[in-house]
Amino acid sequence: MLKIDEAIFRERVAVDSKRRGKGEASEDALAPAVESNIGTFRCHRGRLEKFLQEGQDIRWDHTVQNVSTSHGIVVQLKAAKPLEAEVLIGTDGVHSQIRKSLAPEIKLKVLPFVVFNGMRQFSRADYQELFESKLGGRTIVHERQDDVILEISINEYSPRHVDVSYTYSRPARGNDPLHKPDRAIPGATDIPEEFYREVEGLKGLQQPFNIVFDAAKIRRDSVLHWLMRTSLGGPAQVNHLVKQGVLLVGDAVHTMPILGGEGANNAMKDGVDLAQHILNHGTGGLQTFVDARYEMWKKGVEDSEKRLAEMHGLAKASL
């Protein structure tokens, strides 16, 4: 479909391709989060996006502000003239402005989990000394302490540096100062002092977890508070939009949590399958696409919630 050999594709987008790696992600390393199969590998998001953008007409400054359908589809844009269309495909993600404009009743549900993600850069020499032998060729590893899961993943190699991402996650607790389901989007960078104290309380960590989850070093890192969100428009809501010529796909309509979900994979599958459907049936067949897809979307969201609970030891949790 992409008209490129798989080996060449991996060379271009795998997280460790710059050291001639293939983004290997063993099944045991992925088990807490996703279901893997033959050919599964980890790609660098930035390089994948750049690859997919090649040859495409992308208007970067055309931010969607509002959409109306009372007199045909009209898309109001920031710093650009409105666009009129017969069909609109909403691929604008978890915070979809198209969804907010046309189906504000479809709300995001914040799941009861505390998650923080950080980034740190290591020199190649430090990486080889502190990480390489422990990772054993993998690009992602996990450690558990009671209900807390620690994850370290390698995001990028360069001749001089290695970029490491790490995640601290656990179920929310009673009156939890770290669980803030109603925080504003800009509040993702407001990191409570209680988080650093929890990290300081981690005991007996082995290398490289003791290196990465060092509270003093984390204070100097770029850290974000992640909310684990899901959403799914009901059949009536989705069908109503389709009748107006609007189809939401990916996280815009079936949002999955960052941990335990496969939102990016499923969004790309939506796009590929929708393109094939339009090629075969034209834009007049969007309803049949939704009819064939909806139960898959529903199951995907439900399964992602279950995986998030199970990976934290809440196998029979009711979310």
PDB file of C-alpha atoms in Angstrom:
ATOM      1  CA  MET A   1       0.000   0.000   0.000  1.00  0.00           C
ATOM      2  CA  LEU A   2       2.820   2.414   0.854  1.00  0.00           C
ATOM      3  CA  LYS A   3       4.791   1.050  -2.090  1.00  0.00           C
ATOM      4  CA  ILE A   4       7.902   0.593   0.006  1.00  0.00           C
ATOM      5  CA  ASP A   5       9.787  -2.493   1.139  1.00  0.00           C
ATOM      6  CA  GLU A   6       9.195  -3.292   4.833  1.00  0.00           C
ATOM      7  CA  ALA A   7      12.926  -3.354   5.588  1.00  0.00           C
ATOM      8  CA  ILE A   8      13.366   0.104   4.060  1.00  0.00           C
ATOM      9  CA  PHE A   9      10.280   1.349   5.926  1.00  0.00           C
ATOM     10  CA  ARG A  10      11.787   0.185   9.229  1.00  0.00           C
ATOM     11  CA  GLU A  11      15.072   1.870   8.370  1.00  0.00           C
ATOM     12  CA  ARG A  12      13.229   5.139   7.970  1.00  0.00           C
ATOM     13  CA  VAL A  13      10.919   5.097  10.995  1.00  0.00           C
ATOM     14  CA  ALA A  14      12.086   2.571  13.644  1.00  0.00           C
ATOM     15  CA  VAL A  15      13.092   4.229  16.925  1.00  0.00           C
ATOM     16  CA  ASP A  16      16.554   2.677  16.805  1.00  0.00           C
ATOM     17  CA  SER A  17      17.128   2.762  13.055  1.00  0.00           C
ATOM     18  CA  LYS A  18      20.035   5.187  13.426  1.00  0.00           C
ATOM     19  CA  ARG A  19      22.016   2.427  15.073  1.00  0.00           C
ATOM     20  CA  ARG A  20      20.798  -0.081  12.479  1.00  0.00           C
ATOM     21  CA  GLY A  21      18.122  -1.437  14.778  1.00  0.00           C
ATOM     22  CA  LYS A  22      14.669  -2.568  13.657  1.00  0.00           C
ATOM     23  CA  GLY A  23      12.506  -1.233  16.496  1.00  0.00           C
ATOM     24  CA  GLU A  24      12.176  -4.687  17.996  1.00  0.00           C
ATOM     25  CA  ALA A  25       9.463  -4.860  20.652  1.00  0.00           C
ATOM     26  CA  SER A  26       9.282  -8.326  22.181  1.00  0.00           C
ATOM     27  CA  GLU A  27       5.895  -9.672  23.162  1.00  0.00           C
ATOM     28  CA  ASP A  28       6.790  -9.766  26.861  1.00  0.00           C
ATOM     29  CA  ALA A  29       7.781  -6.104  26.786  1.00  0.00           C
ATOM     30  CA  LEU A  30       4.499  -5.069  25.154  1.00  0.00           C
ATOM     31  CA  ALA A  31       2.189  -7.367  27.088  1.00  0.00           C
ATOM     32  CA  PRO A  32       1.182  -4.811  29.748  1.00  0.00           C
ATOM     33  CA  ALA A  33      -0.048  -2.400  27.111  1.00  0.00           C
ATOM     34  CA  VAL A  34      -0.877  -3.798  23.704  1.00  0.00           C
ATOM     35  CA  GLU A  35      -1.472  -6.950  21.766  1.00  0.00           C
ATOM     36  CA  SER A  36       1.429  -7.719  19.441  1.00  0.00           C
ATOM     37  CA  ASN A  37       1.813  -9.970  16.458  1.00  0.00           C
ATOM     38  CA  ILE A  38       4.477 -10.930  13.954  1.00  0.00           C
ATOM     39  CA  GLY A  39       6.047  -7.813  12.480  1.00  0.00           C
ATOM     40  CA  THR A  40       5.221  -5.523  15.411  1.00  0.00           C
ATOM     41  CA  PHE A  41       7.857  -2.856  15.943  1.00  0.00           C
ATOM     42  CA  ARG A  42       8.200   0.559  17.578  1.00  0.00           C
ATOM     43  CA  CYS A  43       8.469   3.546  15.282  1.00  0.00           C
ATOM     44  CA  HIS A  44       9.565   7.113  15.931  1.00  0.00           C
ATOM     45  CA  ARG A  45       6.407   9.208  15.757  1.00  0.00           C
ATOM     46  CA  GLY A  46       8.085  12.263  14.261  1.00  0.00           C
ATOM     47  CA  ARG A  47       9.763  10.297  11.489  1.00  0.00           C
ATOM     48  CA  LEU A  48       6.569   8.368  10.761  1.00  0.00           C
ATOM     49  CA  GLU A  49       4.583  11.609  10.480  1.00  0.00           C
ATOM     50  CA  LYS A  50       7.236  13.077   8.183  1.00  0.00           C
ATOM     51  CA  PHE A  51       7.120   9.949   6.017  1.00  0.00           C
ATOM     52  CA  LEU A  52       3.308  10.061   5.741  1.00  0.00           C
ATOM     53  CA  GLN A  53       3.371  13.777   4.912  1.00  0.00           C
ATOM     54  CA  GLU A  54       5.513  13.296   1.826  1.00  0.00           C
ATOM     55  CA  GLY A  55       3.684  14.486  -1.274  1.00  0.00           C
ATOM     56  CA  GLN A  56       0.650  15.691   0.712  1.00  0.00           C
ATOM     57  CA  ASP A  57      -0.936  19.155   0.617  1.00  0.00           C
ATOM     58  CA  ILE A  58      -0.996  20.066   4.318  1.00  0.00           C
ATOM     59  CA  ARG A  59      -2.118  23.562   5.371  1.00  0.00           C
ATOM     60  CA  TRP A  60      -0.357  23.961   8.710  1.00  0.00           C
ATOM     61  CA  ASP A  61      -1.797  27.381   9.598  1.00  0.00           C
ATOM     62  CA  HIS A  62      -5.410  26.436   8.888  1.00  0.00           C
ATOM     63  CA  THR A  63      -6.571  25.710  12.441  1.00  0.00           C
ATOM     64  CA  VAL A  64     -10.243  24.687  12.679  1.00  0.00           C
ATOM     65  CA  GLN A  65     -12.218  27.012  14.957  1.00  0.00           C
ATOM     66  CA  ASN A  66     -15.797  25.976  14.276  1.00  0.00           C
ATOM     67  CA  VAL A  67     -17.911  23.860  11.916  1.00  0.00           C
ATOM     68  CA  SER A  68     -21.547  24.344  10.944  1.00  0.00           C
ATOM     69  CA  THR A  69     -23.870  22.247   8.796  1.00  0.00           C
ATOM     70  CA  SER A  70     -27.051  24.359   8.703  1.00  0.00           C
ATOM     71  CA  HIS A  71     -26.398  25.473   5.105  1.00  0.00           C
ATOM     72  CA  GLY A  72     -24.001  22.829   3.890  1.00  0.00           C
ATOM     73  CA  ILE A  73     -20.688  22.128   5.586  1.00  0.00           C
ATOM     74  CA  VAL A  74     -18.796  25.311   6.441  1.00  0.00           C
ATOM     75  CA  VAL A  75     -15.447  25.120   8.249  1.00  0.00           C
ATOM     76  CA  GLN A  76     -14.333  28.304   9.990  1.00  0.00           C
ATOM     77  CA  LEU A  77     -10.532  28.562  10.085  1.00  0.00           C
ATOM     78  CA  LYS A  78      -8.108  30.691  12.046  1.00  0.00           C
ATOM     79  CA  ALA A  79      -6.320  33.244   9.835  1.00  0.00           C
ATOM     80  CA  ALA A  80      -7.873  31.836   6.643  1.00  0.00           C
ATOM     81  CA  LYS A  81     -11.082  32.025   4.648  1.00  0.00           C
ATOM     82  CA  PRO A  82     -13.880  29.565   5.526  1.00  0.00           C
ATOM     83  CA  LEU A  83     -14.013  26.326   3.579  1.00  0.00           C
ATOM     84  CA  GLU A  84     -17.189  24.826   2.135  1.00  0.00           C
ATOM     85  CA  ALA A  85     -17.490  21.108   1.469  1.00  0.00           C
ATOM     86  CA  GLU A  86     -19.937  18.335   0.687  1.00  0.00           C
ATOM     87  CA  VAL A  87     -18.053  15.850   2.880  1.00  0.00           C
ATOM     88  CA  LEU A  88     -15.843  16.433   5.917  1.00  0.00           C
ATOM     89  CA  ILE A  89     -13.642  13.738   7.469  1.00  0.00           C
ATOM     90  CA  GLY A  90     -12.721  14.603  11.065  1.00  0.00           C
ATOM     91  CA  THR A  91      -9.270  13.286  11.912  1.00  0.00           C
ATOM     92  CA  ASP A  92      -8.389  15.947  14.488  1.00  0.00           C
ATOM     93  CA  GLY A  93      -7.808  13.676  17.452  1.00  0.00           C
ATOM     94  CA  VAL A  94      -8.863  13.460  21.065  1.00  0.00           C
ATOM     95  CA  HIS A  95      -9.590  17.204  21.366  1.00  0.00           C
ATOM     96  CA  SER A  96     -11.417  17.311  18.014  1.00  0.00           C
ATOM     97  CA  GLN A  97     -12.808  20.771  17.330  1.00  0.00           C
ATOM     98  CA  ILE A  98     -15.093  19.234  14.715  1.00  0.00           C
ATOM     99  CA  ARG A  99     -16.614  16.949  17.369  1.00  0.00           C
ATOM    100  CA  LYS A 100     -16.934  19.830  19.835  1.00  0.00           C
ATOM    101  CA  SER A 101     -18.704  21.949  17.202  1.00  0.00           C
ATOM    102  CA  LEU A 102     -21.168  19.387  15.886  1.00  0.00           C
ATOM    103  CA  ALA A 103     -21.544  16.798  18.678  1.00  0.00           C
ATOM    104  CA  PRO A 104     -20.657  18.502  21.988  1.00  0.00           C
ATOM    105  CA  GLU A 105     -22.698  15.864  23.812  1.00  0.00           C
ATOM    106  CA  ILE A 106     -19.930  13.316  23.075  1.00  0.00           C
ATOM    107  CA  LYS A 107     -17.804  13.791  26.170  1.00  0.00           C
ATOM    108  CA  LEU A 108     -14.370  12.519  27.117  1.00  0.00           C
ATOM    109  CA  LYS A 109     -14.303  10.150  30.083  1.00  0.00           C
ATOM    110  CA  VAL A 110     -11.258  10.407  32.339  1.00  0.00           C
ATOM    111  CA  LEU A 111     -10.308   7.031  33.800  1.00  0.00           C
ATOM    112  CA  PRO A 112      -9.198   6.726  37.453  1.00  0.00           C
ATOM    113  CA  PHE A 113      -5.443   6.471  36.887  1.00  0.00           C
ATOM    114  CA  VAL A 114      -2.471   8.667  37.709  1.00  0.00           C
ATOM    115  CA  VAL A 115       0.098   8.924  34.917  1.00  0.00           C
ATOM    116  CA  PHE A 116       3.187  11.108  34.489  1.00  0.00           C
ATOM    117  CA  ASN A 117       5.525  11.018  31.503  1.00  0.00           C
ATOM    118  CA  GLY A 118       8.997  12.488  31.285  1.00  0.00           C
ATOM    119  CA  MET A 119      11.824  12.868  28.774  1.00  0.00           C
ATOM    120  CA  ARG A 120      15.579  12.843  29.340  1.00  0.00           C
ATOM    121  CA  GLN A 121      18.608  12.817  27.100  1.00  0.00           C
ATOM    122  CA  PHE A 122      21.701  10.694  27.775  1.00  0.00           C
ATOM    123  CA  SER A 123      25.060  10.773  26.068  1.00  0.00           C
ATOM    124  CA  ARG A 124      25.806   7.683  23.978  1.00  0.00           C
ATOM    125  CA  ALA A 125      28.584   6.785  26.419  1.00  0.00           C
ATOM    126  CA  ASP A 126      26.258   6.985  29.439  1.00  0.00           C
ATOM    127  CA  TYR A 127      23.562   5.049  27.595  1.00  0.00           C
ATOM    128  CA  GLN A 128      25.961   2.238  26.736  1.00  0.00           C
ATOM    129  CA  GLU A 129      27.153   2.062  30.337  1.00  0.00           C
ATOM    130  CA  LEU A 130      23.803   2.378  32.118  1.00  0.00           C
ATOM    131  CA  PHE A 131      21.201   0.948  29.721  1.00  0.00           C
ATOM    132  CA  GLU A 132      22.444  -1.172  26.874  1.00  0.00           C
ATOM    133  CA  SER A 133      23.209  -4.414  28.694  1.00  0.00           C
ATOM    134  CA  LYS A 134      20.013  -4.166  30.756  1.00  0.00           C
ATOM    135  CA  LEU A 135      17.714  -3.646  27.792  1.00  0.00           C
ATOM    136  CA  GLY A 136      19.141  -6.582  25.858  1.00  0.00           C
ATOM    137  CA  GLY A 137      18.314  -5.109  22.479  1.00  0.00           C
ATOM    138  CA  ARG A 138      14.770  -4.092  23.447  1.00  0.00           C
ATOM    139  CA  THR A 139      13.511  -0.539  23.132  1.00  0.00           C
ATOM    140  CA  ILE A 140      10.986  -0.695  25.982  1.00  0.00           C
ATOM    141  CA  VAL A 141      11.053  -2.244  29.484  1.00  0.00           C
ATOM    142  CA  HIS A 142       8.729  -2.272  32.509  1.00  0.00           C
ATOM    143  CA  GLU A 143       9.050  -2.630  36.276  1.00  0.00           C
ATOM    144  CA  ARG A 144       6.306  -2.962  38.897  1.00  0.00           C
ATOM    145  CA  GLN A 145       6.195  -1.937  42.546  1.00  0.00           C
ATOM    146  CA  ASP A 146       2.846  -2.954  44.053  1.00  0.00           C
ATOM    147  CA  ASP A 147       0.259  -1.105  41.911  1.00  0.00           C
ATOM    148  CA  VAL A 148       2.824   1.265  40.368  1.00  0.00           C
ATOM    149  CA  ILE A 149       4.165   0.555  36.863  1.00  0.00           C
ATOM    150  CA  LEU A 150       7.405   2.125  35.697  1.00  0.00           C
ATOM    151  CA  GLU A 151       8.183   2.147  31.994  1.00  0.00           C
ATOM    152  CA  ILE A 152      11.327   3.166  30.155  1.00  0.00           C
ATOM    153  CA  SER A 153      11.363   3.442  26.366  1.00  0.00           C
ATOM    154  CA  ILE A 154      14.014   4.493  23.893  1.00  0.00           C
ATOM    155  CA  ASN A 155      12.667   7.138  21.536  1.00  0.00           C
ATOM    156  CA  GLU A 156      15.635   8.228  19.458  1.00  0.00           C
ATOM    157  CA  TYR A 157      19.299   7.524  18.825  1.00  0.00           C
ATOM    158  CA  SER A 158      21.734  10.046  17.427  1.00  0.00           C
ATOM    159  CA  PRO A 159      25.523   9.915  17.036  1.00  0.00           C
ATOM    160  CA  ARG A 160      25.978  11.682  20.371  1.00  0.00           C
ATOM    161  CA  HIS A 161      22.752  11.252  22.338  1.00  0.00           C
ATOM    162  CA  VAL A 162      19.917   8.858  23.169  1.00  0.00           C
ATOM    163  CA  ASP A 163      16.457  10.228  24.021  1.00  0.00           C
ATOM    164  CA  VAL A 164      14.692   8.269  26.760  1.00  0.00           C
ATOM    165  CA  SER A 165      11.010   8.506  27.672  1.00  0.00           C
ATOM    166  CA  TYR A 166       9.712   7.222  31.008  1.00  0.00           C
ATOM    167  CA  THR A 167       6.259   6.786  32.520  1.00  0.00           C
ATOM    168  CA  TYR A 168       5.039   6.473  36.112  1.00  0.00           C
ATOM    169  CA  SER A 169       1.493   5.126  36.402  1.00  0.00           C
ATOM    170  CA  ARG A 170      -0.840   3.720  39.060  1.00  0.00           C
ATOM    171  CA  PRO A 171      -4.560   3.544  39.878  1.00  0.00           C
ATOM    172  CA  ALA A 172      -6.033   6.622  41.534  1.00  0.00           C
ATOM    173  CA  ARG A 173      -6.516   6.408  45.304  1.00  0.00           C
ATOM    174  CA  GLY A 174      -9.025   7.973  47.698  1.00  0.00           C
ATOM    175  CA  ASN A 175      -8.741  11.806  47.816  1.00  0.00           C
ATOM    176  CA  ASP A 176      -5.771  11.480  45.495  1.00  0.00           C
ATOM    177  CA  PRO A 177      -3.839  14.763  45.065  1.00  0.00           C
ATOM    178  CA  LEU A 178      -2.329  13.430  41.825  1.00  0.00           C
ATOM    179  CA  HIS A 179      -5.619  12.513  40.146  1.00  0.00           C
ATOM    180  CA  LYS A 180      -6.969  15.659  38.537  1.00  0.00           C
ATOM    181  CA  PRO A 181      -9.599  14.619  35.984  1.00  0.00           C
ATOM    182  CA  ASP A 182     -10.897  18.171  35.536  1.00  0.00           C
ATOM    183  CA  ARG A 183      -7.591  19.914  34.908  1.00  0.00           C
ATOM    184  CA  ALA A 184      -7.343  22.212  31.903  1.00  0.00           C
ATOM    185  CA  ILE A 185      -5.207  21.176  28.935  1.00  0.00           C
ATOM    186  CA  PRO A 186      -2.421  23.703  29.777  1.00  0.00           C
ATOM    187  CA  GLY A 187      -2.333  22.204  33.286  1.00  0.00           C
ATOM    188  CA  ALA A 188      -0.466  19.156  31.947  1.00  0.00           C
ATOM    189  CA  THR A 189       2.816  20.874  32.836  1.00  0.00           C
ATOM    190  CA  ASP A 190       1.785  21.651  36.438  1.00  0.00           C
ATOM    191  CA  ILE A 191       3.458  18.835  38.372  1.00  0.00           C
ATOM    192  CA  PRO A 192       2.398  18.523  42.042  1.00  0.00           C
ATOM    193  CA  GLU A 193       5.050  18.178  44.726  1.00  0.00           C
ATOM    194  CA  GLU A 194       3.354  14.960  45.840  1.00  0.00           C
ATOM    195  CA  PHE A 195       4.517  13.292  42.623  1.00  0.00           C
ATOM    196  CA  TYR A 196       8.179  13.859  43.440  1.00  0.00           C
ATOM    197  CA  ARG A 197       7.612  12.552  46.965  1.00  0.00           C
ATOM    198  CA  GLU A 198       6.057   9.372  45.578  1.00  0.00           C
ATOM    199  CA  VAL A 199       9.050   8.846  43.308  1.00  0.00           C
ATOM    200  CA  GLU A 200      11.382   9.364  46.253  1.00  0.00           C
ATOM    201  CA  GLY A 201       9.463   6.596  48.031  1.00  0.00           C
ATOM    202  CA  LEU A 202      10.312   3.970  45.407  1.00  0.00           C
ATOM    203  CA  LYS A 203      12.657   1.434  46.994  1.00  0.00           C
ATOM    204  CA  GLY A 204      15.050  -1.204  45.685  1.00  0.00           C
ATOM    205  CA  LEU A 205      14.965  -0.197  42.032  1.00  0.00           C
ATOM    206  CA  GLN A 206      17.491  -1.916  39.824  1.00  0.00           C
ATOM    207  CA  GLN A 207      19.453  -0.324  36.989  1.00  0.00           C
ATOM    208  CA  PRO A 208      18.339   1.414  34.798  1.00  0.00           C
ATOM    209  CA  PHE A 209      15.139   2.204  36.730  1.00  0.00           C
ATOM    210  CA  ASN A 210      17.064   3.663  39.649  1.00  0.00           C
ATOM    211  CA  ILE A 211      18.862   5.986  37.224  1.00  0.00           C
ATOM    212  CA  VAL A 212      15.735   7.176  35.442  1.00  0.00           C
ATOM    213  CA  PHE A 213      13.340   7.385  38.407  1.00  0.00           C
ATOM    214  CA  ASP A 214      15.543   9.696  40.447  1.00  0.00           C
ATOM    215  CA  ALA A 215      13.308  12.463  41.812  1.00  0.00           C
ATOM    216  CA  ALA A 216      16.074  15.066  41.830  1.00  0.00           C
ATOM    217  CA  LYS A 217      16.803  14.440  38.148  1.00  0.00           C
ATOM    218  CA  ILE A 218      13.122  14.283  37.222  1.00  0.00           C
ATOM    219  CA  ARG A 219      12.679  17.803  38.581  1.00  0.00           C
ATOM    220  CA  ARG A 220      14.990  19.004  35.800  1.00  0.00           C
ATOM    221  CA  ASP A 221      13.214  17.031  33.064  1.00  0.00           C
ATOM    222  CA  SER A 222      10.321  17.903  30.797  1.00  0.00           C
ATOM    223  CA  VAL A 223       7.428  16.142  32.586  1.00  0.00           C
ATOM    224  CA  LEU A 224       3.746  15.994  31.649  1.00  0.00           C
ATOM    225  CA  HIS A 225       0.682  14.905  33.619  1.00  0.00           C
ATOM    226  CA  TRP A 226      -1.243  12.604  31.306  1.00  0.00           C
ATOM    227  CA  LEU A 227      -4.975  11.967  31.612  1.00  0.00           C
ATOM    228  CA  MET A 228      -6.193   8.544  30.509  1.00  0.00           C
ATOM    229  CA  ARG A 229      -9.248   9.373  28.409  1.00  0.00           C
ATOM    230  CA  THR A 230     -11.775   7.404  26.414  1.00  0.00           C
ATOM    231  CA  SER A 231     -14.830   8.387  24.407  1.00  0.00           C
ATOM    232  CA  LEU A 232     -17.225   6.814  21.948  1.00  0.00           C
ATOM    233  CA  GLY A 233     -20.075   8.525  20.197  1.00  0.00           C
ATOM    234  CA  GLY A 234     -23.297   6.527  20.265  1.00  0.00           C
ATOM    235  CA  PRO A 235     -24.661   5.028  17.027  1.00  0.00           C
ATOM    236  CA  ALA A 236     -27.382   7.685  16.779  1.00  0.00           C
ATOM    237  CA  GLN A 237     -24.841  10.501  17.235  1.00  0.00           C
ATOM    238  CA  VAL A 238     -22.391   9.103  14.698  1.00  0.00           C
ATOM    239  CA  ASN A 239     -25.127   8.352  12.175  1.00  0.00           C
ATOM    240  CA  HIS A 240     -26.589  11.858  12.572  1.00  0.00           C
ATOM    241  CA  LEU A 241     -23.220  13.362  11.670  1.00  0.00           C
ATOM    242  CA  VAL A 242     -22.864  11.072   8.653  1.00  0.00           C
ATOM    243  CA  LYS A 243     -26.266  12.210   7.349  1.00  0.00           C
ATOM    244  CA  GLN A 244     -24.857  15.757   7.401  1.00  0.00           C
ATOM    245  CA  GLY A 245     -21.794  14.605   5.460  1.00  0.00           C
ATOM    246  CA  VAL A 246     -19.441  14.511   8.448  1.00  0.00           C
ATOM    247  CA  LEU A 247     -17.497  11.407   9.456  1.00  0.00           C
ATOM    248  CA  LEU A 248     -15.260  11.325  12.534  1.00  0.00           C
ATOM    249  CA  VAL A 249     -12.493   8.714  12.654  1.00  0.00           C
ATOM    250  CA  GLY A 250      -9.618   7.810  14.942  1.00  0.00           C
ATOM    251  CA  ASP A 251      -9.425   9.415  18.379  1.00  0.00           C
ATOM    252  CA  ALA A 252     -11.953  12.029  17.261  1.00  0.00           C
ATOM    253  CA  VAL A 253     -14.706   9.410  17.661  1.00  0.00           C
ATOM    254  CA  HIS A 254     -13.246   6.375  19.502  1.00  0.00           C
ATOM    255  CA  THR A 255     -10.678   7.713  21.950  1.00  0.00           C
ATOM    256  CA  MET A 256      -8.375   5.270  23.740  1.00  0.00           C
ATOM    257  CA  PRO A 257      -6.053   5.923  26.701  1.00  0.00           C
ATOM    258  CA  ILE A 258      -2.372   6.494  25.958  1.00  0.00           C
ATOM    259  CA  LEU A 259      -1.508   3.487  28.131  1.00  0.00           C
ATOM    260  CA  GLY A 260      -3.330   0.280  27.279  1.00  0.00           C
ATOM    261  CA  GLY A 261      -4.704   1.740  24.062  1.00  0.00           C
ATOM    262  CA  GLU A 262      -3.690   1.481  20.447  1.00  0.00           C
ATOM    263  CA  GLY A 263      -5.163   4.797  19.359  1.00  0.00           C
ATOM    264  CA  ALA A 264      -2.534   5.754  16.784  1.00  0.00           C
ATOM    265  CA  ASN A 265      -2.559   2.294  15.185  1.00  0.00           C
ATOM    266  CA  ASN A 266      -6.345   2.249  15.000  1.00  0.00           C
ATOM    267  CA  ALA A 267      -6.530   5.798  13.648  1.00  0.00           C
ATOM    268  CA  MET A 268      -4.193   4.884  10.801  1.00  0.00           C
ATOM    269  CA  LYS A 269      -6.204   1.736  10.110  1.00  0.00           C
ATOM    270  CA  ASP A 270      -9.364   3.865   9.973  1.00  0.00           C
ATOM    271  CA  GLY A 271      -7.699   6.114   7.407  1.00  0.00           C
ATOM    272  CA  VAL A 272      -6.419   3.307   5.221  1.00  0.00           C
ATOM    273  CA  ASP A 273      -9.699   1.395   5.270  1.00  0.00           C
ATOM    274  CA  LEU A 274     -11.758   4.549   4.701  1.00  0.00           C
ATOM    275  CA  ALA A 275      -9.638   5.489   1.689  1.00  0.00           C
ATOM    276  CA  GLN A 276     -10.220   2.040   0.197  1.00  0.00           C
ATOM    277  CA  HIS A 277     -13.943   2.275   0.968  1.00  0.00           C
ATOM    278  CA  ILE A 278     -14.251   5.659  -0.751  1.00  0.00           C
ATOM    279  CA  LEU A 279     -12.287   4.320  -3.735  1.00  0.00           C
ATOM    280  CA  ASN A 280     -14.754   1.437  -4.032  1.00  0.00           C
ATOM    281  CA  HIS A 281     -18.019   3.170  -3.121  1.00  0.00           C
ATOM    282  CA  GLY A 282     -17.480   6.918  -3.322  1.00  0.00           C
ATOM    283  CA  THR A 283     -18.258   9.412  -0.559  1.00  0.00           C
ATOM    284  CA  GLY A 284     -21.907   8.436  -0.710  1.00  0.00           C
ATOM    285  CA  GLY A 285     -21.067   5.179   1.061  1.00  0.00           C
ATOM    286  CA  LEU A 286     -19.914   6.637   4.392  1.00  0.00           C
ATOM    287  CA  GLN A 287     -22.883   5.153   6.244  1.00  0.00           C
ATOM    288  CA  THR A 288     -21.967   1.625   5.188  1.00  0.00           C
ATOM    289  CA  PHE A 289     -18.408   2.281   6.415  1.00  0.00           C
ATOM    290  CA  VAL A 290     -19.733   3.291   9.841  1.00  0.00           C
ATOM    291  CA  ASP A 291     -22.138   0.345   9.950  1.00  0.00           C
ATOM    292  CA  ALA A 292     -19.266  -2.054   9.302  1.00  0.00           C
ATOM    293  CA  ARG A 293     -16.889  -0.280  11.684  1.00  0.00           C
ATOM    294  CA  TYR A 294     -18.869   0.754  14.736  1.00  0.00           C
ATOM    295  CA  GLU A 295     -18.796  -2.481  16.728  1.00  0.00           C
ATOM    296  CA  MET A 296     -15.027  -2.677  16.148  1.00  0.00           C
ATOM    297  CA  TRP A 297     -14.657   0.865  17.510  1.00  0.00           C
ATOM    298  CA  LYS A 298     -16.759   0.003  20.540  1.00  0.00           C
ATOM    299  CA  LYS A 299     -14.813  -3.157  21.301  1.00  0.00           C
ATOM    300  CA  GLY A 300     -11.512  -1.308  20.880  1.00  0.00           C
ATOM    301  CA  VAL A 301     -12.455   1.306  23.479  1.00  0.00           C
ATOM    302  CA  GLU A 302     -13.774  -1.309  25.906  1.00  0.00           C
ATOM    303  CA  ASP A 303     -10.685  -3.492  25.494  1.00  0.00           C
ATOM    304  CA  SER A 304      -8.361  -0.531  26.034  1.00  0.00           C
ATOM    305  CA  GLU A 305     -10.034   0.246  29.366  1.00  0.00           C
ATOM    306  CA  LYS A 306      -9.727  -3.388  30.410  1.00  0.00           C
ATOM    307  CA  ARG A 307      -6.033  -3.538  29.441  1.00  0.00           C
ATOM    308  CA  LEU A 308      -5.277  -0.403  31.419  1.00  0.00           C
ATOM    309  CA  ALA A 309      -6.890  -1.943  34.499  1.00  0.00           C
ATOM    310  CA  GLU A 310      -5.255  -5.332  34.007  1.00  0.00           C
ATOM    311  CA  MET A 311      -1.761  -3.913  33.544  1.00  0.00           C
ATOM    312  CA  HIS A 312      -2.127  -2.298  36.991  1.00  0.00           C
ATOM    313  CA  GLY A 313      -3.322  -5.533  38.601  1.00  0.00           C
ATOM    314  CA  LEU A 314      -7.031  -4.661  38.501  1.00  0.00           C
ATOM    315  CA  ALA A 315      -8.033  -7.667  36.426  1.00  0.00           C
ATOM    316  CA  LYS A 316     -11.697  -7.512  37.406  1.00  0.00           C
ATOM    317  CA  ALA A 317     -11.917  -3.773  37.841  1.00  0.00           C
ATOM    318  CA  SER A 318     -15.105  -2.031  36.723  1.00  0.00           C
ATOM    319  CA  LEU A 319     -14.303   1.285  35.104  1.00  0.00           C
TER     320      LEU A 319
END
